[in-house]
PDB file of C-alpha atoms in Angstrom:
ATOM      1  CA  UNK A   1     -64.829 151.599  35.161  1.00 53.00           C
ATOM      2  CA  UNK A   2     -63.263 151.976  31.732  1.00 68.00           C
ATOM      3  CA  UNK A   3     -59.880 153.684  31.594  1.00 71.00           C
ATOM      4  CA  UNK A   4     -61.243 156.320  29.210  1.00 77.00           C
ATOM      5  CA  UNK A   5     -63.948 157.291  31.690  1.00 77.00           C
ATOM      6  CA  UNK A   6     -61.403 157.505  34.528  1.00 81.00           C
ATOM      7  CA  UNK A   7     -59.128 159.677  32.407  1.00 81.00           C
ATOM      8  CA  UNK A   8     -61.998 162.048  31.623  1.00 89.00           C
ATOM      9  CA  UNK A   9     -62.883 162.250  35.298  1.00 90.00           C
ATOM     10  CA  UNK A  10     -59.265 163.024  36.205  1.00 90.00           C
ATOM     11  CA  UNK A  11     -59.127 165.730  33.553  1.00 92.00           C
ATOM     12  CA  UNK A  12     -62.413 167.179  34.770  1.00 95.00           C
ATOM     13  CA  UNK A  13     -61.220 167.211  38.392  1.00 96.00           C
ATOM     14  CA  UNK A  14     -57.986 168.962  37.430  1.00 96.00           C
ATOM     15  CA  UNK A  15     -59.866 171.521  35.331  1.00 96.00           C
ATOM     16  CA  UNK A  16     -62.265 172.201  38.216  1.00 97.00           C
ATOM     17  CA  UNK A  17     -59.401 172.695  40.670  1.00 97.00           C
ATOM     18  CA  UNK A  18     -57.713 175.086  38.258  1.00 97.00           C
ATOM     19  CA  UNK A  19     -60.928 177.028  37.693  1.00 97.00           C
ATOM     20  CA  UNK A  20     -61.804 177.366  41.373  1.00 98.00           C
ATOM     21  CA  UNK A  21     -58.219 177.990  42.422  1.00 97.00           C
ATOM     22  CA  UNK A  22     -57.919 180.731  39.852  1.00 97.00           C
ATOM     23  CA  UNK A  23     -61.200 182.321  40.891  1.00 97.00           C
ATOM     24  CA  UNK A  24     -60.200 182.366  44.550  1.00 97.00           C
ATOM     25  CA  UNK A  25     -56.610 183.501  43.972  1.00 97.00           C
ATOM     26  CA  UNK A  26     -57.813 186.318  41.722  1.00 95.00           C
ATOM     27  CA  UNK A  27     -60.506 187.444  44.156  1.00 95.00           C
ATOM     28  CA  UNK A  28     -58.643 187.179  47.468  1.00 96.00           C
ATOM     29  CA  UNK A  29     -54.931 186.757  46.767  1.00 95.00           C
ATOM     30  CA  UNK A  30     -52.737 183.705  47.245  1.00 97.00           C
ATOM     31  CA  UNK A  31     -52.008 184.222  50.943  1.00 97.00           C
ATOM     32  CA  UNK A  32     -55.668 184.520  51.913  1.00 97.00           C
ATOM     33  CA  UNK A  33     -56.794 181.289  50.235  1.00 97.00           C
ATOM     34  CA  UNK A  34     -56.428 177.934  51.976  1.00 96.00           C
ATOM     35  CA  UNK A  35     -56.499 174.441  50.526  1.00 95.00           C
ATOM     36  CA  UNK A  36     -59.682 173.661  52.443  1.00 96.00           C
ATOM     37  CA  UNK A  37     -61.436 176.552  50.732  1.00 97.00           C
ATOM     38  CA  UNK A  38     -60.222 175.430  47.311  1.00 97.00           C
ATOM     39  CA  UNK A  39     -61.329 171.814  47.644  1.00 97.00           C
ATOM     40  CA  UNK A  40     -64.666 172.883  49.105  1.00 97.00           C
ATOM     41  CA  UNK A  41     -65.290 175.193  46.148  1.00 97.00           C
ATOM     42  CA  UNK A  42     -64.221 172.464  43.714  1.00 96.00           C
ATOM     43  CA  UNK A  43     -66.356 169.822  45.436  1.00 96.00           C
ATOM     44  CA  UNK A  44     -63.452 167.384  45.822  1.00 95.00           C
ATOM     45  CA  UNK A  45     -61.324 165.996  48.627  1.00 94.00           C
ATOM     46  CA  UNK A  46     -57.842 167.090  49.589  1.00 94.00           C
ATOM     47  CA  UNK A  47     -56.677 163.686  48.409  1.00 94.00           C
ATOM     48  CA  UNK A  48     -58.019 164.464  44.951  1.00 94.00           C
ATOM     49  CA  UNK A  49     -56.136 167.759  44.930  1.00 95.00           C
ATOM     50  CA  UNK A  50     -52.906 166.053  45.980  1.00 96.00           C
ATOM     51  CA  UNK A  51     -53.394 163.546  43.166  1.00 94.00           C
ATOM     52  CA  UNK A  52     -52.970 166.410  40.682  1.00 96.00           C
ATOM     53  CA  UNK A  53     -50.850 168.953  42.554  1.00 97.00           C
ATOM     54  CA  UNK A  54     -48.196 168.670  45.252  1.00 96.00           C
ATOM     55  CA  UNK A  55     -49.801 171.501  47.212  1.00 95.00           C
ATOM     56  CA  UNK A  56     -51.069 175.062  46.997  1.00 97.00           C
ATOM     57  CA  UNK A  57     -47.874 176.462  45.412  1.00 96.00           C
ATOM     58  CA  UNK A  58     -48.043 173.837  42.663  1.00 97.00           C
ATOM     59  CA  UNK A  59     -51.708 174.614  41.964  1.00 97.00           C
ATOM     60  CA  UNK A  60     -50.891 178.321  41.849  1.00 97.00           C
ATOM     61  CA  UNK A  61     -48.016 177.645  39.438  1.00 96.00           C
ATOM     62  CA  UNK A  62     -50.441 175.857  37.100  1.00 96.00           C
ATOM     63  CA  UNK A  63     -52.970 178.694  37.388  1.00 97.00           C
ATOM     64  CA  UNK A  64     -50.271 181.264  36.639  1.00 96.00           C
ATOM     65  CA  UNK A  65     -49.115 179.285  33.617  1.00 93.00           C
ATOM     66  CA  UNK A  66     -52.696 179.196  32.364  1.00 94.00           C
ATOM     67  CA  UNK A  67     -53.101 182.956  32.834  1.00 94.00           C
ATOM     68  CA  UNK A  68     -49.800 183.779  31.152  1.00 92.00           C
ATOM     69  CA  UNK A  69     -50.640 181.537  28.202  1.00 91.00           C
ATOM     70  CA  UNK A  70     -53.987 183.298  27.797  1.00 93.00           C
ATOM     71  CA  UNK A  71     -52.234 186.654  27.660  1.00 93.00           C
ATOM     72  CA  UNK A  72     -49.691 185.306  25.182  1.00 92.00           C
ATOM     73  CA  UNK A  73     -52.502 183.958  22.981  1.00 93.00           C
ATOM     74  CA  UNK A  74     -54.243 187.335  23.019  1.00 94.00           C
ATOM     75  CA  UNK A  75     -50.992 189.101  22.144  1.00 93.00           C
ATOM     76  CA  UNK A  76     -50.384 186.710  19.260  1.00 92.00           C
ATOM     77  CA  UNK A  77     -53.982 187.043  18.069  1.00 95.00           C
ATOM     78  CA  UNK A  78     -53.833 190.842  18.043  1.00 95.00           C
ATOM     79  CA  UNK A  79     -50.524 190.783  16.166  1.00 93.00           C
ATOM     80  CA  UNK A  80     -51.671 188.218  13.628  1.00 94.00           C
ATOM     81  CA  UNK A  81     -54.559 190.440  12.557  1.00 95.00           C
ATOM     82  CA  UNK A  82     -52.069 192.974  11.157  1.00 95.00           C
ATOM     83  CA  UNK A  83     -50.024 192.647   7.990  1.00 93.00           C
ATOM     84  CA  UNK A  84     -47.304 195.235   8.528  1.00 94.00           C
ATOM     85  CA  UNK A  85     -44.470 194.052  10.856  1.00 94.00           C
ATOM     86  CA  UNK A  86     -44.447 197.302  12.865  1.00 96.00           C
ATOM     87  CA  UNK A  87     -48.219 197.244  13.225  1.00 95.00           C
ATOM     88  CA  UNK A  88     -48.017 193.626  14.408  1.00 94.00           C
ATOM     89  CA  UNK A  89     -45.418 194.584  16.991  1.00 96.00           C
ATOM     90  CA  UNK A  90     -47.297 197.581  18.393  1.00 96.00           C
ATOM     91  CA  UNK A  91     -50.658 195.791  18.338  1.00 96.00           C
ATOM     92  CA  UNK A  92     -49.142 192.971  20.384  1.00 94.00           C
ATOM     93  CA  UNK A  93     -47.642 195.396  22.899  1.00 95.00           C
ATOM     94  CA  UNK A  94     -50.930 197.213  23.313  1.00 95.00           C
ATOM     95  CA  UNK A  95     -52.840 193.958  23.747  1.00 94.00           C
ATOM     96  CA  UNK A  96     -50.390 192.862  26.429  1.00 93.00           C
ATOM     97  CA  UNK A  97     -51.161 195.957  28.496  1.00 92.00           C
ATOM     98  CA  UNK A  98     -54.896 195.454  28.056  1.00 91.00           C
ATOM     99  CA  UNK A  99     -54.903 191.712  28.739  1.00 91.00           C
ATOM    100  CA  UNK A 100     -52.461 191.774  31.651  1.00 88.00           C
ATOM    101  CA  UNK A 101     -54.469 194.382  33.537  1.00 84.00           C
ATOM    102  CA  UNK A 102     -57.757 192.508  33.274  1.00 87.00           C
ATOM    103  CA  UNK A 103     -58.965 192.087  36.895  1.00 83.00           C
ATOM    104  CA  UNK A 104     -59.249 188.320  36.378  1.00 84.00           C
ATOM    105  CA  UNK A 105     -55.530 188.122  35.640  1.00 91.00           C
ATOM    106  CA  UNK A 106     -53.650 191.003  37.209  1.00 88.00           C
ATOM    107  CA  UNK A 107     -53.402 189.781  40.799  1.00 91.00           C
ATOM    108  CA  UNK A 108     -52.352 186.261  39.807  1.00 94.00           C
ATOM    109  CA  UNK A 109     -49.969 187.332  37.068  1.00 92.00           C
ATOM    110  CA  UNK A 110     -48.442 190.565  38.323  1.00 89.00           C
ATOM    111  CA  UNK A 111     -48.789 190.699  42.099  1.00 90.00           C
ATOM    112  CA  UNK A 112     -48.741 187.171  43.515  1.00 94.00           C
ATOM    113  CA  UNK A 113     -46.790 185.518  40.700  1.00 93.00           C
ATOM    114  CA  UNK A 114     -43.364 186.979  41.508  1.00 91.00           C
ATOM    115  CA  UNK A 115     -44.036 186.878  45.258  1.00 93.00           C
ATOM    116  CA  UNK A 116     -45.110 183.226  45.397  1.00 94.00           C
ATOM    117  CA  UNK A 117     -42.755 181.642  42.865  1.00 93.00           C
ATOM    118  CA  UNK A 118     -39.821 184.029  43.136  1.00 92.00           C
ATOM    119  CA  UNK A 119     -38.589 186.402  40.473  1.00 88.00           C
ATOM    120  CA  UNK A 120     -36.455 183.831  38.596  1.00 90.00           C
ATOM    121  CA  UNK A 121     -39.202 181.270  38.061  1.00 91.00           C
ATOM    122  CA  UNK A 122     -41.835 183.932  37.356  1.00 89.00           C
ATOM    123  CA  UNK A 123     -39.564 185.538  34.761  1.00 85.00           C
ATOM    124  CA  UNK A 124     -38.905 182.156  33.152  1.00 88.00           C
ATOM    125  CA  UNK A 125     -42.648 181.528  32.764  1.00 87.00           C
ATOM    126  CA  UNK A 126     -43.135 185.040  31.385  1.00 85.00           C
ATOM    127  CA  UNK A 127     -40.357 184.538  28.828  1.00 85.00           C
ATOM    128  CA  UNK A 128     -41.899 181.265  27.689  1.00 84.00           C
ATOM    129  CA  UNK A 129     -45.237 182.981  27.059  1.00 84.00           C
ATOM    130  CA  UNK A 130     -45.489 186.666  26.096  1.00 85.00           C
ATOM    131  CA  UNK A 131     -41.731 187.179  26.197  1.00 86.00           C
ATOM    132  CA  UNK A 132     -41.225 184.737  23.336  1.00 86.00           C
ATOM    133  CA  UNK A 133     -43.642 186.656  21.103  1.00 87.00           C
ATOM    134  CA  UNK A 134     -41.919 189.943  21.944  1.00 92.00           C
ATOM    135  CA  UNK A 135     -38.476 188.585  21.068  1.00 93.00           C
ATOM    136  CA  UNK A 136     -39.740 187.093  17.813  1.00 92.00           C
ATOM    137  CA  UNK A 137     -41.398 190.383  16.803  1.00 94.00           C
ATOM    138  CA  UNK A 138     -38.254 192.373  17.575  1.00 96.00           C
ATOM    139  CA  UNK A 139     -36.092 189.914  15.649  1.00 96.00           C
ATOM    140  CA  UNK A 140     -38.304 190.387  12.602  1.00 95.00           C
ATOM    141  CA  UNK A 141     -38.106 194.171  12.879  1.00 96.00           C
ATOM    142  CA  UNK A 142     -34.305 194.079  13.151  1.00 96.00           C
ATOM    143  CA  UNK A 143     -34.068 191.636  10.245  1.00 95.00           C
ATOM    144  CA  UNK A 144     -36.210 193.837   8.008  1.00 94.00           C
ATOM    145  CA  UNK A 145     -34.413 197.041   8.998  1.00 95.00           C
ATOM    146  CA  UNK A 146     -37.383 198.684  10.705  1.00 96.00           C
ATOM    147  CA  UNK A 147     -35.268 198.765  13.878  1.00 96.00           C
ATOM    148  CA  UNK A 148     -31.525 199.392  13.644  1.00 93.00           C
ATOM    149  CA  UNK A 149     -29.401 196.248  13.764  1.00 94.00           C
ATOM    150  CA  UNK A 150     -28.666 195.343  17.385  1.00 95.00           C
ATOM    151  CA  UNK A 151     -28.784 192.367  19.757  1.00 96.00           C
ATOM    152  CA  UNK A 152     -32.408 191.380  20.306  1.00 96.00           C
ATOM    153  CA  UNK A 153     -32.143 189.732  23.745  1.00 94.00           C
ATOM    154  CA  UNK A 154     -31.263 192.833  25.824  1.00 95.00           C
ATOM    155  CA  UNK A 155     -33.804 194.944  23.957  1.00 96.00           C
ATOM    156  CA  UNK A 156     -36.523 192.345  24.548  1.00 95.00           C
ATOM    157  CA  UNK A 157     -35.715 192.230  28.275  1.00 92.00           C
ATOM    158  CA  UNK A 158     -35.757 196.022  28.578  1.00 94.00           C
ATOM    159  CA  UNK A 159     -39.118 196.339  26.822  1.00 95.00           C
ATOM    160  CA  UNK A 160     -40.594 193.397  28.709  1.00 92.00           C
ATOM    161  CA  UNK A 161     -39.568 194.962  32.002  1.00 91.00           C
ATOM    162  CA  UNK A 162     -41.087 198.295  31.009  1.00 93.00           C
ATOM    163  CA  UNK A 163     -44.378 196.710  29.968  1.00 93.00           C
ATOM    164  CA  UNK A 164     -44.608 194.495  33.053  1.00 90.00           C
ATOM    165  CA  UNK A 165     -43.958 197.528  35.260  1.00 91.00           C
ATOM    166  CA  UNK A 166     -46.560 199.542  33.360  1.00 92.00           C
ATOM    167  CA  UNK A 167     -49.091 196.724  33.707  1.00 89.00           C
ATOM    168  CA  UNK A 168     -48.345 196.437  37.433  1.00 85.00           C
ATOM    169  CA  UNK A 169     -48.881 200.175  37.881  1.00 88.00           C
ATOM    170  CA  UNK A 170     -52.121 200.010  35.913  1.00 87.00           C
ATOM    171  CA  UNK A 171     -53.292 197.145  38.128  1.00 79.00           C
ATOM    172  CA  UNK A 172     -53.321 199.529  41.083  1.00 80.00           C
ATOM    173  CA  UNK A 173     -54.450 202.670  39.297  1.00 82.00           C
ATOM    174  CA  UNK A 174     -57.972 204.044  39.268  1.00 80.00           C
ATOM    175  CA  UNK A 175     -57.892 206.836  36.691  1.00 85.00           C
ATOM    176  CA  UNK A 176     -60.196 206.198  33.708  1.00 86.00           C
ATOM    177  CA  UNK A 177     -57.576 207.561  31.299  1.00 92.00           C
ATOM    178  CA  UNK A 178     -54.599 205.703  32.812  1.00 93.00           C
ATOM    179  CA  UNK A 179     -54.535 202.887  30.228  1.00 91.00           C
ATOM    180  CA  UNK A 180     -54.732 205.334  27.311  1.00 93.00           C
ATOM    181  CA  UNK A 181     -52.055 207.568  28.856  1.00 95.00           C
ATOM    182  CA  UNK A 182     -49.783 204.594  29.511  1.00 95.00           C
ATOM    183  CA  UNK A 183     -50.166 203.376  25.952  1.00 95.00           C
ATOM    184  CA  UNK A 184     -49.408 206.864  24.625  1.00 96.00           C
ATOM    185  CA  UNK A 185     -46.196 206.977  26.681  1.00 96.00           C
ATOM    186  CA  UNK A 186     -45.201 203.471  25.588  1.00 95.00           C
ATOM    187  CA  UNK A 187     -45.943 204.320  21.951  1.00 95.00           C
ATOM    188  CA  UNK A 188     -43.505 207.224  22.115  1.00 96.00           C
ATOM    189  CA  UNK A 189     -40.847 204.895  23.541  1.00 95.00           C
ATOM    190  CA  UNK A 190     -41.446 202.334  20.813  1.00 95.00           C
ATOM    191  CA  UNK A 191     -41.403 204.938  18.040  1.00 95.00           C
ATOM    192  CA  UNK A 192     -37.937 205.998  19.182  1.00 94.00           C
ATOM    193  CA  UNK A 193     -36.664 202.528  18.256  1.00 95.00           C
ATOM    194  CA  UNK A 194     -37.474 202.930  14.588  1.00 94.00           C
ATOM    195  CA  UNK A 195     -34.535 203.355  12.261  1.00 89.00           C
ATOM    196  CA  UNK A 196     -34.240 206.641  10.381  1.00 73.00           C
ATOM    197  CA  UNK A 197     -34.522 206.531   6.597  1.00 59.00           C
ATOM    198  CA  UNK A 198     -31.860 208.190   4.404  1.00 38.00           C
ATOM    199  CA  UNK A 199     -33.807 211.455   4.477  1.00 39.00           C
ATOM    200  CA  UNK A 200     -33.524 211.531   8.234  1.00 40.00           C
ATOM    201  CA  UNK A 201     -37.132 210.690   9.026  1.00 43.00           C
ATOM    202  CA  UNK A 202     -38.248 207.833  11.261  1.00 47.00           C
ATOM    203  CA  UNK A 203     -38.683 204.686   9.187  1.00 45.00           C
TER     204      UNK A 203
END
């Protein structure tokens, strides 16, 4: 068998394991899903799974990374459709809340992620994805004077924590207006960051 064909088969097997693992983790939660169920759904052997992943935690880590990157891409896409720096920032924040609370993502990203990998590793993955976009947006706003000059890192961590907590609450909420109400509350928090112009109005 040609090496190119084998490489495509390996890639396809890995993609199938990720897809089925994600589907099962999202539907049932990490603890309730066994390796036997994953390989059966993927139509492969346990040996094939171990060729790509060291075990269930490693597969989950890859699924979580995929989910977080999807959210980060949606945040960046929403921001890039706006021209004004403040509009880019707020559009990205709003998209994060919407994308992170999608049922296909919320359990993997917000509930099982910190529990399975531990807070430190989960936070590191979050910072590398959506957190990076948040810090970059804040840095631009500070640089252009829209937000008063201040260290970006602590502000980014505070806002990230608030949005992750809001998304986690939304994941367990049932009210039809909860997302809109949460965004309204977050918008008021964000507006308070804006620097005042010389006339004393928010910038």
